[in-house]
Every structure is written in C-alpha cells, then in structure tokens.
PDB file of C-alpha atoms in Angstrom:
ATOM      1  CA  UNK A   1      -2.232  -7.787  18.913  1.00 73.00           C
ATOM      2  CA  UNK A   2      -2.186  -4.067  18.121  1.00 85.00           C
ATOM      3  CA  UNK A   3       1.329  -3.873  19.544  1.00 88.00           C
ATOM      4  CA  UNK A   4       2.606  -6.073  16.709  1.00 89.00           C
ATOM      5  CA  UNK A   5       1.023  -3.718  14.170  1.00 92.00           C
ATOM      6  CA  UNK A   6       2.474  -0.575  15.764  1.00 94.00           C
ATOM      7  CA  UNK A   7       5.941  -2.058  16.276  1.00 94.00           C
ATOM      8  CA  UNK A   8       5.920  -3.413  12.716  1.00 94.00           C
ATOM      9  CA  UNK A   9       5.025  -0.062  11.215  1.00 95.00           C
ATOM     10  CA  UNK A  10       7.547   1.842  13.333  1.00 96.00           C
ATOM     11  CA  UNK A  11      10.400  -0.526  12.553  1.00 97.00           C
ATOM     12  CA  UNK A  12       9.557  -0.655   8.857  1.00 96.00           C
ATOM     13  CA  UNK A  13       9.433   3.121   8.567  1.00 97.00           C
ATOM     14  CA  UNK A  14      12.640   3.484  10.593  1.00 97.00           C
ATOM     15  CA  UNK A  15      14.465   0.970   8.410  1.00 97.00           C
ATOM     16  CA  UNK A  16      13.288   2.547   5.153  1.00 97.00           C
ATOM     17  CA  UNK A  17      14.101   6.012   6.482  1.00 97.00           C
ATOM     18  CA  UNK A  18      17.607   4.919   7.466  1.00 97.00           C
ATOM     19  CA  UNK A  19      18.223   3.388   4.046  1.00 97.00           C
ATOM     20  CA  UNK A  20      16.950   6.583   2.369  1.00 97.00           C
ATOM     21  CA  UNK A  21      19.143   8.798   4.551  1.00 96.00           C
ATOM     22  CA  UNK A  22      22.282   6.724   3.922  1.00 95.00           C
ATOM     23  CA  UNK A  23      21.703   6.599   0.159  1.00 94.00           C
ATOM     24  CA  UNK A  24      21.021  10.313   0.064  1.00 94.00           C
ATOM     25  CA  UNK A  25      24.256  11.065   1.898  1.00 92.00           C
ATOM     26  CA  UNK A  26      26.158   8.876  -0.567  1.00 90.00           C
ATOM     27  CA  UNK A  27      24.471  10.576  -3.536  1.00 91.00           C
ATOM     28  CA  UNK A  28      25.336  14.120  -2.422  1.00 89.00           C
ATOM     29  CA  UNK A  29      28.909  13.144  -1.648  1.00 87.00           C
ATOM     30  CA  UNK A  30      29.550  12.397  -5.325  1.00 86.00           C
ATOM     31  CA  UNK A  31      31.209  14.969  -7.545  1.00 82.00           C
ATOM     32  CA  UNK A  32      30.494  15.872 -11.171  1.00 84.00           C
ATOM     33  CA  UNK A  33      32.545  12.908 -12.424  1.00 84.00           C
ATOM     34  CA  UNK A  34      30.820  10.412 -10.125  1.00 81.00           C
ATOM     35  CA  UNK A  35      33.694   9.971  -7.690  1.00 85.00           C
ATOM     36  CA  UNK A  36      33.035  10.266  -3.982  1.00 84.00           C
ATOM     37  CA  UNK A  37      34.884  13.124  -2.313  1.00 84.00           C
ATOM     38  CA  UNK A  38      36.411  12.667   1.128  1.00 86.00           C
ATOM     39  CA  UNK A  39      38.727  14.968   3.015  1.00 86.00           C
ATOM     40  CA  UNK A  40      41.132  12.136   3.926  1.00 91.00           C
ATOM     41  CA  UNK A  41      41.698   8.418   3.634  1.00 93.00           C
ATOM     42  CA  UNK A  42      40.804   7.872   7.271  1.00 93.00           C
ATOM     43  CA  UNK A  43      37.462   9.655   6.917  1.00 91.00           C
ATOM     44  CA  UNK A  44      36.736   7.608   3.794  1.00 91.00           C
ATOM     45  CA  UNK A  45      37.333   4.320   5.598  1.00 94.00           C
ATOM     46  CA  UNK A  46      35.434   5.407   8.717  1.00 94.00           C
ATOM     47  CA  UNK A  47      32.415   6.797   6.857  1.00 93.00           C
ATOM     48  CA  UNK A  48      32.126   3.786   4.531  1.00 93.00           C
ATOM     49  CA  UNK A  49      32.327   1.411   7.520  1.00 96.00           C
ATOM     50  CA  UNK A  50      29.646   3.310   9.437  1.00 95.00           C
ATOM     51  CA  UNK A  51      27.421   3.334   6.344  1.00 95.00           C
ATOM     52  CA  UNK A  52      27.818  -0.411   5.869  1.00 96.00           C
ATOM     53  CA  UNK A  53      26.896  -1.013   9.505  1.00 97.00           C
ATOM     54  CA  UNK A  54      23.935   1.373   9.156  1.00 96.00           C
ATOM     55  CA  UNK A  55      22.815  -0.437   6.002  1.00 97.00           C
ATOM     56  CA  UNK A  56      22.765  -3.792   7.825  1.00 97.00           C
ATOM     57  CA  UNK A  57      20.942  -2.230  10.761  1.00 97.00           C
ATOM     58  CA  UNK A  58      18.369  -0.841   8.309  1.00 97.00           C
ATOM     59  CA  UNK A  59      17.948  -4.283   6.719  1.00 97.00           C
ATOM     60  CA  UNK A  60      17.421  -5.759  10.203  1.00 97.00           C
ATOM     61  CA  UNK A  61      14.815  -3.106  11.040  1.00 97.00           C
ATOM     62  CA  UNK A  62      12.961  -3.723   7.774  1.00 97.00           C
ATOM     63  CA  UNK A  63      12.948  -7.502   8.252  1.00 97.00           C
ATOM     64  CA  UNK A  64      11.827  -7.185  11.870  1.00 96.00           C
ATOM     65  CA  UNK A  65       9.084  -4.764  10.842  1.00 96.00           C
ATOM     66  CA  UNK A  66       7.826  -7.107   8.109  1.00 96.00           C
ATOM     67  CA  UNK A  67       7.905 -10.036  10.511  1.00 96.00           C
ATOM     68  CA  UNK A  68       5.913  -8.055  13.064  1.00 95.00           C
ATOM     69  CA  UNK A  69       3.312  -7.186  10.429  1.00 95.00           C
ATOM     70  CA  UNK A  70       3.151 -10.856   9.435  1.00 95.00           C
ATOM     71  CA  UNK A  71       2.616 -11.841  13.076  1.00 93.00           C
ATOM     72  CA  UNK A  72      -0.161  -9.257  13.328  1.00 94.00           C
ATOM     73  CA  UNK A  73      -1.917 -10.666  10.253  1.00 93.00           C
ATOM     74  CA  UNK A  74      -1.657 -14.224  11.608  1.00 93.00           C
ATOM     75  CA  UNK A  75      -3.064 -13.139  15.001  1.00 91.00           C
ATOM     76  CA  UNK A  76      -5.910 -11.297  13.271  1.00 90.00           C
ATOM     77  CA  UNK A  77      -6.725 -14.322  11.121  1.00 90.00           C
ATOM     78  CA  UNK A  78      -6.684 -16.657  14.152  1.00 90.00           C
ATOM     79  CA  UNK A  79      -8.942 -14.317  16.073  1.00 89.00           C
ATOM     80  CA  UNK A  80     -11.421 -14.182  13.183  1.00 87.00           C
ATOM     81  CA  UNK A  81     -11.462 -17.984  13.006  1.00 85.00           C
ATOM     82  CA  UNK A  82     -12.134 -18.167  16.762  1.00 87.00           C
ATOM     83  CA  UNK A  83     -14.986 -15.662  16.428  1.00 85.00           C
ATOM     84  CA  UNK A  84     -16.553 -17.673  13.616  1.00 84.00           C
ATOM     85  CA  UNK A  85     -16.305 -20.891  15.670  1.00 83.00           C
ATOM     86  CA  UNK A  86     -17.992 -19.169  18.621  1.00 81.00           C
ATOM     87  CA  UNK A  87     -20.791 -17.905  16.354  1.00 83.00           C
ATOM     88  CA  UNK A  88     -21.318 -21.424  14.972  1.00 80.00           C
ATOM     89  CA  UNK A  89     -21.627 -22.853  18.471  1.00 78.00           C
ATOM     90  CA  UNK A  90     -24.285 -20.321  19.410  1.00 65.00           C
TER      91      UNK A  90
END
C-alpha cells in the first residue's frame, strides 16, 4: 500500500521536473526577438525531436504518478472500510 504512495510521488515529481527542465531549456534558447537560436538545421531538428519525446515521457510519468496515487487512495479507503466492518463484528 505504501509502495503505491511512494511510486506515485516519485513519478509525479519526476514528470513535473522533466516538464520544467524542458520548458526552461526552450525559454533560455530564445533570443530578444523571440526566435529560437540553433547552431544548425540538424541540431534544430534533433533537439526539437528529443524535446517532443521528453515531453511525452513526462506526460506518461505524470499520468502514472497520478494513477498510483489514486490506487493508494482506493486501497486506503478499502482498508478503512474493512477495519470498520471488523469493529462492528466485535
């Protein structure tokens, strides 16, 4: 039960951190006029592709983290219901 909580928090923080890092890189790559500066066309294509893949990985991490937290809350609720049923029987 606690593993779901820990995994959820770790994946959620990792996903949000990855999104922050990618957006920060993109922000600091912009020049005064708002255009992104790359040294060559190839680096532009490669970097943008890697950032798109990283963005989708971050979305996956965030979704998996939220699902793990949801599973934890469901397990906790079920355990509380079982405890109340046991107390009623006694």
